[in-house]
Amino acid sequence: MSQFSRYRALASYITPSRLVLLLLIGLMIIESGLALCTPWIAGQLTNSLLATSAESLFSYRQILGFWFLLVIAQTIIGYLHRVLSSTTSEKMLTKMRNRIYTHLQGLPLSFHNDRKHGETLALITNESAIISFFVTGTLISILPQLLTAAGAVFCISLISPFTGLLVTFLIPLFFIIIKLLGRHIRPISKKLMDQYAATFSLAEENLGALAIIKASSREHHEIHRFSQSNEELFRLNSQYIKEQGRLAPLIKFLATSIVLLILLLVGEQIAEGAFSTGQIVSIVMYGMVLTQPVSRLADIYGQVQRTRSAADKLLEILNLEPEDLHIGTQLDKVTGHIVFDQVRFSYPGRQPVIDGLSLTISPGELVAIVGENGSGKSTLAHLLMRLYSPDQGTISIDGANIADISLTSLRRQIGYVQQNVMLFNTTVKDNIRFARPDASDEEIIEAALASHSLHFISELPDGFDTVIGDNGVKLSGGQKQRLSLARALLMKSPILILDEATAMFDPGGEMAFLQENRDAFKQKTVIIITHRPASLQLADRIIHLERGRLAHIESAMLLKKMIEPV
């Protein structure tokens, strides 16, 4: 895909409505037209004040009245333009953030695991803001700026064709100078984008790990790391400002010099009286009007380079294919018959985590999957939910290949309780009903009762309406596990996965947790991923994995007899 095509694809996300676009351009053109009237009025006023009435169409009082009305019109149009521009920019930014966030939500888990969260968040904050400002503050202004420049040259040509022709030939010189002086801006812009993402990532990571930082007395070390990253961001920003800042003054200096050069070249004509005093004033003022859009081109060039860097980072993400949650077969309520058939899977650049595994789990069976760290236990659960797809082999539920089932339909069949419980900084009730927003209060209470969470919830300050903090920081580990189980049970899924879900309990608490929730596990296909003996006692079978392969299967009844006291 060509660069133009890539940016055109991005434009579909950020272009304002046609009506708003026309209004913005219209207001800018009117502003430019009013600005071009000022030198003419100044010339007329000069002629009038010097009593050259034959050369002045109006009295000086009339001219001052016109000028006052012009200033009022410029003020009103300027206000309308700035309000509409700022509102449009914020609306575009809101739309773009929604678009980026929606796309990020649709990308597979492997994408997010390969990137720092801060880098991803920078797309929503920094890059989207740069592009939004560029479109409404810079890109739309290019046409009025060009019209202002063309209008100034035209008006100069009406007064002095030779001067207008000279200016026309000199303008391309500015574009060459801008290109030569601005060639270093884009590389700096890219480094600046990358450093912003790195600094943002470090801050996000450290705030998330604040407890361990404090427990390890590493505050000063992390402050120093952030300070260094922030200083590098400042250095690159300063470098960008210097590169960008030297363009506009230099171009303005050259433009003003050209105006003076023009006056020098037409000096003899002025001395001979070929121009009236008012015409001379108008030429000078039109020359100064011309310097504004020409020097503005320098700013536009730098902003284009910075915006290209931001756009490239966004397009890199937006061009990735998201998961389609709704394509595929809709799965009705299933019995929970699960078959892994010669499944093989490896993470990028690593040896296979699952290597030719075949396994059948019967409906209503409770199986425990055990094995050393890295043996593929959790990966097996992730493959079943299609958080990842196998490299080879198939996985089926009730005879249906999960690759052919829509993701939404598949994941509704599976309740998932993981070791690292993810809770939100909202109420207990909202956390439980997260997977089923339409659940009634009665169903939420029923799920809390089934997970044996109701007792501790009732003791919280506001019961179900208690806000539990970031990731449930105000709850104990066991309470968080019970809330996570309540959330899974509320889904009423026929398949339940407990991935080290009892890791935060002591042996006695683990046994109590499992025994209390025994009824909740009935009539479900339950997969318990565990190292813990208490969890094994509930299982019908114990599946031993070793290096991604099925090592052996043993009956839990035999294990129970072996560990039961005589």
PDB file of C-alpha atoms in Angstrom, residues 49 138 220 234 247 266 328 348 401 421:
ATOM      1  CA  LEU A  49      -5.123  62.375   5.019  1.00  0.00           C
ATOM      2  CA  THR A 138      -3.201  23.171  10.428  1.00  0.00           C
ATOM      3  CA  HIS A 220      14.207   6.518  44.956  1.00  0.00           C
ATOM      4  CA  PHE A 234      12.456  17.005  27.517  1.00  0.00           C
ATOM      5  CA  LEU A 247      12.324  27.779  10.448  1.00  0.00           C
ATOM      6  CA  VAL A 266      10.880  50.064  -7.478  1.00  0.00           C
ATOM      7  CA  GLY A 328     -18.947 -18.318  12.994  1.00  0.00           C
ATOM      8  CA  PRO A 348       6.507 -16.710  18.942  1.00  0.00           C
ATOM      9  CA  ASN A 401     -14.684 -27.305  16.216  1.00  0.00           C
ATOM     10  CA  VAL A 421      -8.018 -11.930  39.815  1.00  0.00           C
TER      11      VAL A 421
END
